[in-house]
Coordinates of C-alpha atoms in Angstrom, one line a residue:
X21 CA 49.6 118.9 83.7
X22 CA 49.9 122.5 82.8
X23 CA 53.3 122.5 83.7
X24 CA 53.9 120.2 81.0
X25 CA 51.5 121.8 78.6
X26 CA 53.8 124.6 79.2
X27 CA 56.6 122.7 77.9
X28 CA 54.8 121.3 74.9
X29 CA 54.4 118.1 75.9
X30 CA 51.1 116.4 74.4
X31 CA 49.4 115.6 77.5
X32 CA 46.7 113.6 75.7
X33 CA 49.7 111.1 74.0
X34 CA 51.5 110.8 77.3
X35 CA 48.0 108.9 78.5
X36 CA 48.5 106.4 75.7
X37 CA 51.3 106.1 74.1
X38 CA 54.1 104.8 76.5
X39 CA 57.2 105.0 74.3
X40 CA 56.3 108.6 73.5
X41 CA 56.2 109.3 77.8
X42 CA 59.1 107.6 78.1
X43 CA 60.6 109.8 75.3
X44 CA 59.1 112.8 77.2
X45 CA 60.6 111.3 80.7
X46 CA 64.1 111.2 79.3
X47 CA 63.9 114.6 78.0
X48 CA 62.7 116.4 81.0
X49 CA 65.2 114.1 82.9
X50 CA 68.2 115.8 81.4
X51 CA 67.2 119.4 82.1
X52 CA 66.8 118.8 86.1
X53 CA 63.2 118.6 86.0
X54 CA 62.4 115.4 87.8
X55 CA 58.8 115.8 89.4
X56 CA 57.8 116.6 85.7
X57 CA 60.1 113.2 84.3
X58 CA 58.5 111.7 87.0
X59 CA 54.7 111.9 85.8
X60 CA 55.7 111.2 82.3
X61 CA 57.4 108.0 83.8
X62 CA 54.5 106.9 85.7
X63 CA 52.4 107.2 82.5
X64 CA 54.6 105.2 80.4
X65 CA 54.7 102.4 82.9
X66 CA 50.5 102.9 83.7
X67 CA 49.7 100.1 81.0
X68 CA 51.8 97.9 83.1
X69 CA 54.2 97.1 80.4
X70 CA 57.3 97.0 83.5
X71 CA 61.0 97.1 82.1
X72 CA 64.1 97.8 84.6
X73 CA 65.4 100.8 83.4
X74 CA 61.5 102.3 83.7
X75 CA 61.0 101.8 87.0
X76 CA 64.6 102.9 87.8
X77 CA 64.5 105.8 86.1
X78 CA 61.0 106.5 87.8
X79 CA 62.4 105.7 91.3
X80 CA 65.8 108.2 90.9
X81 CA 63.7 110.8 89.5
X82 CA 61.0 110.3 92.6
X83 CA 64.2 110.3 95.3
X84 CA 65.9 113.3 93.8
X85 CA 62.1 114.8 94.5
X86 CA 63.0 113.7 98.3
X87 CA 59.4 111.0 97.6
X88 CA 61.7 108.5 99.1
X89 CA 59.7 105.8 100.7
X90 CA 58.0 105.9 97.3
X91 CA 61.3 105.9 95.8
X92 CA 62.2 102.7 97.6
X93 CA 59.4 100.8 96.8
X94 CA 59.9 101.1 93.2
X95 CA 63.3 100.1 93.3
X96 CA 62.3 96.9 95.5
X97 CA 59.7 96.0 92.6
X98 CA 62.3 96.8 90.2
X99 CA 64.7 94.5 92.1
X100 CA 62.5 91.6 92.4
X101 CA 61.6 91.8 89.1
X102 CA 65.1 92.4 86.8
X103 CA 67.9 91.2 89.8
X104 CA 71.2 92.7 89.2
X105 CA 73.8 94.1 91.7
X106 CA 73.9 97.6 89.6
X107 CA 70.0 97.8 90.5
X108 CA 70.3 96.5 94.5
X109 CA 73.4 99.6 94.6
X110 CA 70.4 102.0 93.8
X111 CA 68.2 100.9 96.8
X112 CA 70.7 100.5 99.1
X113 CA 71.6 104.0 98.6
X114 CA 68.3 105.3 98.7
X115 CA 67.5 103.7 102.2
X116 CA 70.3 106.2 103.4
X117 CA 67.4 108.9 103.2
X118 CA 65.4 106.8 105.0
X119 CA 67.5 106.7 107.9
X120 CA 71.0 104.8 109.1
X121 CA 69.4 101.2 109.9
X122 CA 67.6 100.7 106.7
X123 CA 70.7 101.1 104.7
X124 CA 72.8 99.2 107.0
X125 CA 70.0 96.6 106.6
X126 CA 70.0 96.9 103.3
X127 CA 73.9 97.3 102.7
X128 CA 74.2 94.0 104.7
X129 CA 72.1 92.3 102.4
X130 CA 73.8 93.4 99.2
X131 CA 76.7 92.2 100.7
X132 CA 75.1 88.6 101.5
X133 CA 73.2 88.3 97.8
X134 CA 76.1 89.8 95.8
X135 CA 79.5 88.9 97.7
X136 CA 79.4 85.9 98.8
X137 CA 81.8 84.1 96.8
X138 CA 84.0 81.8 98.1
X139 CA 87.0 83.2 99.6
X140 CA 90.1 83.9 96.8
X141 CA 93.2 81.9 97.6
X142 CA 95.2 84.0 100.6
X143 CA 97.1 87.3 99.5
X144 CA 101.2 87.3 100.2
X145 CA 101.5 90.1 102.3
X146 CA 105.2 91.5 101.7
X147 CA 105.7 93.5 104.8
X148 CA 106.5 96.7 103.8
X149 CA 109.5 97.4 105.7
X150 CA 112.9 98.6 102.8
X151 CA 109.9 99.1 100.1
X152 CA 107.6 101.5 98.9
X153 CA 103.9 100.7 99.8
X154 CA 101.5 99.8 96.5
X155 CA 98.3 102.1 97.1
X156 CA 95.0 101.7 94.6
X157 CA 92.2 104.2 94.6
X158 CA 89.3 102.7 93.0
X159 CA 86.0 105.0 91.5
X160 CA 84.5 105.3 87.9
X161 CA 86.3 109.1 88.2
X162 CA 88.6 110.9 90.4
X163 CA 89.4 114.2 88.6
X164 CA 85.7 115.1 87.3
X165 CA 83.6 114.3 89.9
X166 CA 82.8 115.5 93.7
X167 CA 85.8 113.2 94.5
X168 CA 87.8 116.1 93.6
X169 CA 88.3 118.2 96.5
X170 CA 89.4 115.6 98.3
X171 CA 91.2 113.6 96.5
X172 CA 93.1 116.1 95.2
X173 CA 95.2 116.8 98.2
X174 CA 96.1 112.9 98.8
X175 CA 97.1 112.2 95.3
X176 CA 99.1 115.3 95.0
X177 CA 100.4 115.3 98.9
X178 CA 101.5 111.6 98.3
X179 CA 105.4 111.2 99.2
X180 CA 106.8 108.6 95.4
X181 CA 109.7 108.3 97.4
X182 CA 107.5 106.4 99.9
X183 CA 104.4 105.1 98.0
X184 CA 103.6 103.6 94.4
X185 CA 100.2 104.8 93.6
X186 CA 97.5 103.7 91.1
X187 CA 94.1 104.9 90.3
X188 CA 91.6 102.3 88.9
X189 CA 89.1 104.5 87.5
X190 CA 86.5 103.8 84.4
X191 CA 88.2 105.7 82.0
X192 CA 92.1 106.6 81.9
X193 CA 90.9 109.8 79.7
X194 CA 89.3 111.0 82.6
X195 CA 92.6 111.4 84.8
X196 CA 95.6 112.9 82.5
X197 CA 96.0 116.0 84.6
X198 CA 97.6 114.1 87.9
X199 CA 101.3 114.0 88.6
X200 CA 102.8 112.2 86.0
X201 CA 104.4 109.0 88.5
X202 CA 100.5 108.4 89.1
X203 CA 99.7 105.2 87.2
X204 CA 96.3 105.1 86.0
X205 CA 94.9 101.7 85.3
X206 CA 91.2 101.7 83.5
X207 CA 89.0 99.3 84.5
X208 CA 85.6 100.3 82.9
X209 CA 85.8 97.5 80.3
X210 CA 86.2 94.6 82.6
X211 CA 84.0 92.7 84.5
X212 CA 84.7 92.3 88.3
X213 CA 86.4 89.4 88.2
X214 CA 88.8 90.4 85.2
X215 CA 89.4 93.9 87.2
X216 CA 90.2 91.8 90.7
X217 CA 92.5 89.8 88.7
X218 CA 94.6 92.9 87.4
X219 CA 94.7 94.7 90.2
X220 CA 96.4 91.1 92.5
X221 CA 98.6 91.1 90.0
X222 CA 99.5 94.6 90.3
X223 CA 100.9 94.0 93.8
X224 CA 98.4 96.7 95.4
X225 CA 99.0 96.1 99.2
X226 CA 96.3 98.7 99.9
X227 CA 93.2 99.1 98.1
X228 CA 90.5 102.0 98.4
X229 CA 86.9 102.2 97.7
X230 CA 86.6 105.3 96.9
X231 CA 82.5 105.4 95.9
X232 CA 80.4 103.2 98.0
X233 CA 77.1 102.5 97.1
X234 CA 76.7 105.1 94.6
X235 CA 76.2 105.0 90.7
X236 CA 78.6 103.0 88.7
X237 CA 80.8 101.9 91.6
X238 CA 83.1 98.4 92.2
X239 CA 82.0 96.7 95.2
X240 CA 82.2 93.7 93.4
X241 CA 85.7 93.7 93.0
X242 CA 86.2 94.0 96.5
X243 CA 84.2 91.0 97.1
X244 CA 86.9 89.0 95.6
X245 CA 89.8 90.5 98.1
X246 CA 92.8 91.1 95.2
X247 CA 94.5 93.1 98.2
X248 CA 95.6 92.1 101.6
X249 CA 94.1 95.3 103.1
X250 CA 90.5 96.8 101.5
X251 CA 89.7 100.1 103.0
X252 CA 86.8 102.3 102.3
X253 CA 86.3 105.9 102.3
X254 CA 85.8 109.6 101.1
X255 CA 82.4 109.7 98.7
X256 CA 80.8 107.9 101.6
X257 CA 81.7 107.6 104.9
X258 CA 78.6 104.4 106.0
X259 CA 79.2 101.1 106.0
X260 CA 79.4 99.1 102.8
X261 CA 78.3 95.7 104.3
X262 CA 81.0 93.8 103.0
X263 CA 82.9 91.5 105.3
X264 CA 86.0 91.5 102.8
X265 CA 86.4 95.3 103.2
X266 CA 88.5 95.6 106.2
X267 CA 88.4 99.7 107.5
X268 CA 86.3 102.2 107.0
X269 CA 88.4 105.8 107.3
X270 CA 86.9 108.2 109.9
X271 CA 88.0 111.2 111.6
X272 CA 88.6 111.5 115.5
X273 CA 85.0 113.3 117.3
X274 CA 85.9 113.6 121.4
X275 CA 82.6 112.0 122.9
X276 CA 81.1 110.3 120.2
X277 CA 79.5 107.3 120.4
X278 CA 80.2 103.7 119.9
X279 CA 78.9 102.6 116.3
X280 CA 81.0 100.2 115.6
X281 CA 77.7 97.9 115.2
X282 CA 76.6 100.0 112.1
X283 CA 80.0 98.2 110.0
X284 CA 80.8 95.1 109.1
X285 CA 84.1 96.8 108.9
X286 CA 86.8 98.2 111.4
X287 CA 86.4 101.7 111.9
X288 CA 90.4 103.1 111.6
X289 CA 90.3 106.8 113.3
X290 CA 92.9 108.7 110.9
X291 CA 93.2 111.6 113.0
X292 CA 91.0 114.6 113.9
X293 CA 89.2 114.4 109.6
X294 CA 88.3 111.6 107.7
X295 CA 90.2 113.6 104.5
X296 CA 91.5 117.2 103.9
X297 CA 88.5 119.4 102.0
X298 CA 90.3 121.7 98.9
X299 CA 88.8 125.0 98.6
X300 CA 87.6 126.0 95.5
X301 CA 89.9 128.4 93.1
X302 CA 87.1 130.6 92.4
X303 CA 86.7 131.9 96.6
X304 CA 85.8 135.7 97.2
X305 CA 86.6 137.4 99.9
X306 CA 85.0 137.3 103.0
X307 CA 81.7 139.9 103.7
X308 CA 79.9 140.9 106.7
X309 CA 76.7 138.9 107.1
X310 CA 74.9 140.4 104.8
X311 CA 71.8 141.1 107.0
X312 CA 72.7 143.7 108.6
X313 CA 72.6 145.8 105.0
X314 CA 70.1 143.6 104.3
X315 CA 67.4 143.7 106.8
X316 CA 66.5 140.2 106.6
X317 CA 68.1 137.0 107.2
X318 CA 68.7 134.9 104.6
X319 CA 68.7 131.0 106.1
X320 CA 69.6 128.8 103.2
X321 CA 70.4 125.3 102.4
X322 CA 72.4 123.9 99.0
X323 CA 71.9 120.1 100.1
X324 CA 70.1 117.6 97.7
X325 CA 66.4 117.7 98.2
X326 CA 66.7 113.8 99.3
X327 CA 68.1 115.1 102.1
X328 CA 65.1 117.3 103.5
X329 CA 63.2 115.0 105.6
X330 CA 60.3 115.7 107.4
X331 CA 61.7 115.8 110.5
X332 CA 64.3 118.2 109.6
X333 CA 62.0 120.3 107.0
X334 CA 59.4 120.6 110.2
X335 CA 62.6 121.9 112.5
X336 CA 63.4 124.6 109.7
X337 CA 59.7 125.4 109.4
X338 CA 59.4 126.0 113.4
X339 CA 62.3 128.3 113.0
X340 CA 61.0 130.4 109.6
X341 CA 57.1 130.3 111.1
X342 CA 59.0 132.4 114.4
X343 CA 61.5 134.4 112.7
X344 CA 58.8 136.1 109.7
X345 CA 61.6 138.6 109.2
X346 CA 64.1 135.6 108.1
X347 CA 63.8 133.6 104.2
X348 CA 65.2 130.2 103.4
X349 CA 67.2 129.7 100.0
X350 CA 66.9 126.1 98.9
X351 CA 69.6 125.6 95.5
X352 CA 70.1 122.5 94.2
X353 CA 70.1 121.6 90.4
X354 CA 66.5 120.0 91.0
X355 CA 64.8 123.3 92.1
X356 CA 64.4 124.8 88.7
X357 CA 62.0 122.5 88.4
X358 CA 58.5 124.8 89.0
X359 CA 56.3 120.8 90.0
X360 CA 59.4 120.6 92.7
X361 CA 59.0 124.4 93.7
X362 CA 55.0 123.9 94.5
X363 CA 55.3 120.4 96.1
X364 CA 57.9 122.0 98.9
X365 CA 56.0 125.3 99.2
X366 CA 53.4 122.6 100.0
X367 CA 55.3 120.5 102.6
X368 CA 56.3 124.5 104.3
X369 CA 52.7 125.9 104.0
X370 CA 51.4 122.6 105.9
X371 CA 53.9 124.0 108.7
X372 CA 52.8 127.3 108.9
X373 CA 55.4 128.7 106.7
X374 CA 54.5 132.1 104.4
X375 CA 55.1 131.0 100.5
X376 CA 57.0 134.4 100.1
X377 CA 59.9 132.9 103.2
X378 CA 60.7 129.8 100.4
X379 CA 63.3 130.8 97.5
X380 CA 64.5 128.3 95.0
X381 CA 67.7 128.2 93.4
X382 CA 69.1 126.0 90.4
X383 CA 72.5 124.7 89.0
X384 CA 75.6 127.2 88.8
X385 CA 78.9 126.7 89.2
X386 CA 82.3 128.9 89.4
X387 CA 82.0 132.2 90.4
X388 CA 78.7 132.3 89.8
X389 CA 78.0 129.7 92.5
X390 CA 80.3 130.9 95.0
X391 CA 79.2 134.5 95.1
X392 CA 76.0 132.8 95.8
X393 CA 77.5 132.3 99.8
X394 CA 77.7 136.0 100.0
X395 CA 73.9 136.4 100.5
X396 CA 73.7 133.8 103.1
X397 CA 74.3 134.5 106.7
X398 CA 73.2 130.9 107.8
X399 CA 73.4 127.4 106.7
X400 CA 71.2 124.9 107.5
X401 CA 72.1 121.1 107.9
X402 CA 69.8 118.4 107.4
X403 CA 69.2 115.6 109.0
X404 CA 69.5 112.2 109.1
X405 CA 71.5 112.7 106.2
X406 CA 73.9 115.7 106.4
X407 CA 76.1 117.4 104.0
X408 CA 79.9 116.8 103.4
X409 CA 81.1 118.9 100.1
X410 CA 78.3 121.5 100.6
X411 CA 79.1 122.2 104.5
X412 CA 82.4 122.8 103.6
X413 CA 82.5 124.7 100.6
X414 CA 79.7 127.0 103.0
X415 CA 82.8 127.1 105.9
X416 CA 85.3 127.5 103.2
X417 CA 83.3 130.3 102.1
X418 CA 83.5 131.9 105.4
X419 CA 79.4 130.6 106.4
X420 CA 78.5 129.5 109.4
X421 CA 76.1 126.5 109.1
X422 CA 73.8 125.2 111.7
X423 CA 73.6 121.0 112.5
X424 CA 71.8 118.4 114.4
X425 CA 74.3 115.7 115.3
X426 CA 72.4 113.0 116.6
X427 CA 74.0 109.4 118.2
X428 CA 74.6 108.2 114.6
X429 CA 77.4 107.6 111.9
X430 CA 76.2 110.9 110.0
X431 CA 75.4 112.9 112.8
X432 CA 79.2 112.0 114.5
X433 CA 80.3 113.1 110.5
X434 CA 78.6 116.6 111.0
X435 CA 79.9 117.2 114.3
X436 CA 83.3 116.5 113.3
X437 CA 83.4 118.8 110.6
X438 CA 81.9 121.8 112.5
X439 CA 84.6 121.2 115.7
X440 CA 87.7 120.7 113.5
X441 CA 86.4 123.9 111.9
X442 CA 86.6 125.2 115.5
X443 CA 83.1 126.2 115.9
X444 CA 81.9 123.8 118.4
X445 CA 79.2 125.6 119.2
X446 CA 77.5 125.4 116.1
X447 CA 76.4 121.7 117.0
X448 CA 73.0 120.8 118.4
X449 CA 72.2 117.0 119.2
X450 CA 68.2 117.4 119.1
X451 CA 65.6 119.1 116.6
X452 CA 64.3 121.1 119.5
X453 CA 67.6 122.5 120.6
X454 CA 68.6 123.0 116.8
X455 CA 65.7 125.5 116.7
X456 CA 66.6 127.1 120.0
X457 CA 69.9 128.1 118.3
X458 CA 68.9 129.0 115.1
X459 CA 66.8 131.5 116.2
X460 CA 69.2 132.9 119.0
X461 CA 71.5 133.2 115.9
X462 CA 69.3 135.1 114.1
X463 CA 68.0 137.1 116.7
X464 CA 71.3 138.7 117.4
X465 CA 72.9 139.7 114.0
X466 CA 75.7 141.5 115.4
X467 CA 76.7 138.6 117.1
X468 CA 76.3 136.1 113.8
X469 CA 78.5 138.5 112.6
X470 CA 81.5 138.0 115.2
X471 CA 81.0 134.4 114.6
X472 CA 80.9 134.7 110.9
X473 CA 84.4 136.4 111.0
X474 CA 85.8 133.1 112.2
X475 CA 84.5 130.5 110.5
X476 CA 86.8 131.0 107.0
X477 CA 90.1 131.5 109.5
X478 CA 88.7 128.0 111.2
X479 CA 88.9 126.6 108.1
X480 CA 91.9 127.4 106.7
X481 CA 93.9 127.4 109.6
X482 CA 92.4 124.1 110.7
X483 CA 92.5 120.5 110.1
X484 CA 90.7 120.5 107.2
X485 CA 93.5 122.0 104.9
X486 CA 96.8 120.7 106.7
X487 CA 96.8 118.6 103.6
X488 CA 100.7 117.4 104.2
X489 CA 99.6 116.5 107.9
X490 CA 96.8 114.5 106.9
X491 CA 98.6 112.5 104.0
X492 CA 101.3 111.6 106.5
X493 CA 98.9 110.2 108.7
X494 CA 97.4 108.2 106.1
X495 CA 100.2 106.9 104.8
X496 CA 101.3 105.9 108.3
X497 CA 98.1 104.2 108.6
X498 CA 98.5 102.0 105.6
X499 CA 101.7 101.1 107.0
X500 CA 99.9 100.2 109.9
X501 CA 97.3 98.8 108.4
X502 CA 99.6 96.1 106.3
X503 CA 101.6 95.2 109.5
X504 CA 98.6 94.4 111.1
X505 CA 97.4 92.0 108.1
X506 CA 101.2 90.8 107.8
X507 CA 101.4 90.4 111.9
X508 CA 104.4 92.3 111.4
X509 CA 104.7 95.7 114.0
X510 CA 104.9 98.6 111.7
X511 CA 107.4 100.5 112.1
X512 CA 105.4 103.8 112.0
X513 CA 101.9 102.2 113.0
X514 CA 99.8 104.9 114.3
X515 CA 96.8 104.0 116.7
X516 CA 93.6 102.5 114.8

């Protein structure tokens, strides 16, 4: 409480008045502090006075806090009470912290309660043979949002001499800086049967979820099939449960395992990445690892705090509680919240771990954000969640970055991003042999550094940023993709 004292929050109004927490909730909300939002929130729903966006607000703030189970539960309460597909999205993403077979339980049963409708009248495939091919991107953003680096290089690699292209996203505001032969379509003010109905008569032979589960995104529209193929990919790379979606895009991993019982889709292998990665403008040049001026090692981790799961948070703590001259950096928006700070020191100290190994660092962006890289000689991945956009702006930024790729959809994900890097050897498949290399990394700096001076040349030079390559691949695969829904052999089908 005297962290919100601090702040000049009434403590003694928060206790009864629940419009005023609320007010309080919303407030600290919006400036990243949610472990403080989320004691206002549970005041202002103590007298039992429930409403949907109370307990949802009270659930995200508790998952971006990593409190997921507690997260979860709130959002079930929340879903049995005010039922709505926006709210069920929320859960189904948080079970992803959980682990892989809660949300794939809980994506399968989205897809049961919310699609299924009864099936639309057949589309008319036109094969595409003598024709361009009619591709639709579908997310409430594309330009401002983490969809960027991405999609970026498709949208602007796309060949108009071979493919009509046209985004579907909330706002056409949002999206004026593509090339101009880019058709942009809002679809923000429609409901999802009203969007399905524009986009079949738009002619779109291929159609891409571009979102998943997340915030604002247009599953629904997909349950009602307006395209003869429905492909899903890029902000999430899980199932999304819904029989109607017919591929989900992934990269080729050597070795991995079969998990084609985690989709209700077909899992379409578009070569060795699932997309090109665009580095940002602002790079700097490479540096040495900066221990060796330094004198300590400086671990660090820029994934949300959802992500730190005990199991992986114990691994890291085994590694800091044997290396005392090594620190971790945790950054992430959330950390500037002080109630965050203390709770993880907390979940470290339990482990062993000397408060003064833990730094926290908040939101920056820019140079500001990048040069941030430069004091890191090694990232840590989590687990079972890993990162996408932060592990490879840290190998775009010349960082090597440690991961535990276990037998599962995220774990094959992390693994794939690390070899096509060309750092193979950078992947662990268990906590205990993730530790084992961590601290053999850090135990011999001048050898960090040899591997440090290849991991920005992997990238660049790499699969990740043959942006052309991949575009032609994926446009070959939509090709494919439509002769196999037409029964008509493609003409440039690649293998799926």
């Amino acid at each position: 409480m005297g962290l919100l004292k601090g702040a000049g929050v009434d403590v003694g109004r928060l206790r009864t008045d629940p419009a005023y927490a609320g007010q309080v909730a919303v407030q600290l909300y919006g400036q990243n502090l949610v472990a403080c939002a989320s004691v206002a929130w549970g005041m202002a729903l103590s007298t039992g006075q429930i409403d949907a966006a109370g307990l949802l607000n009270l659930a995200l703030s508790l998952q971006h806090q990593g409190r997921i189970e507690e997260a979860v539960l709130y959002l079930q309460v929340a879903l049995e009470n005010f039922p709505s597909a926006a709210l069920h999205n929320f859960l189904v993403y948080a079970q992803l912290f959980r682990g892989e077979d809660f949300y794939v339980a809980e994506a399968r049963a989205w897809a049961a309660r919310w699609a299924n409708l009864p099936p639309p009248a057949p589309n008319a495939v036109q094969p595409a043979a003598g024709r361009k091919l009619r591709i639709g991107y579908v997310a409430p953003r594309f330009a401002g949002s983490q969809l960027r680096q991405f999609i970026a290089p498709i949208l602007e690699g796309h060949d108009p001499d071979a493919v009509e292209v046209t985004l579907y996203p909330a706002e056409a505001a949002t999206e004026a800086d593509w090339p101009a032969w880019i058709r942009v379509r809002p679809i923000g003010g429609l409901d999802d049967a009203a969007a399905a109905d524009l986009i079949r008569a738009d002619g779109i032979d291929v159609l891409n979820d571009c979102w998943g589960h997340t915030a604002g995104c247009r599953l629904g529209v997909f349950a009602r099939k307006p395209a003869p193929v429905q492909v899903a990919w890029i902000n999430f790379f899980h199932t999304t449960g819904l029989p109607q979606i017919d591929y989900v895009l992934h990269g080729e991993v050597p070795g991995a395992p079969d998990l084609s019982d985690q989709f209700a889709e077909t899992l379409w292998r578009a070569g060795p990445v699932f997309s090109p990665f665009r580095a940002s403008a602002d790079r700097l040049a490479p540096v040495e690892t900066p221990a060796k001026a330094a004198g300590v090692v400086t671990l660090a981790s820029f994934n949300h705090p959802a992500k730190l799961s005990d199991g992986c948070l114990a691994a890291w703590a085994t590694v800091l509680r044997n290396a005392r001259n090594s620190r971790l950096l945790l950054k992430y928006r959330y950390y500037a919240d002080p109630l965050l700070q203390e709770t993880t020191r907390a979940r470290f100290l339990a482990h062993g771990v000397a408060v003064e190994q833990l730094l926290f660092g908040g939101h920056s962006t820019g140079e500001e954000y990048v040069r941030t890289f430069q004091v890191v000689d090694l990232m840590l991945d989590s687990w079972p969640s890993p990162g996408s956009t932060t592990t490879l702006e840290a190998l775009s930024n010349g960082v090597p970055v440690l991961a535990m790729a276990e037998d599962s959809v995220g774990g094959v994900y992390a693994r794939g991003l690390l070899e096509a890097a060309g750092l193979p050897e950078l992947v662990t498949d268990t906590p205990e042999a993730f530790v084992a290399r961590a601290l053999e990394l850090i135990g011999d700096i001048d050898g960090l550094d040899r591997l440090r001076t290849r991991v920005r040349p992997g990238f660049d030079e790499g699969p990740l940023c043959d942006e052309a390559g991949f575009v032609r691949r994926l446009e070959a695969s939509f090709r494919a993709m439509l002769a196999q829904a037409s029964q008509v052999p493609a003409a440039r089908a690649v293998a799926g």
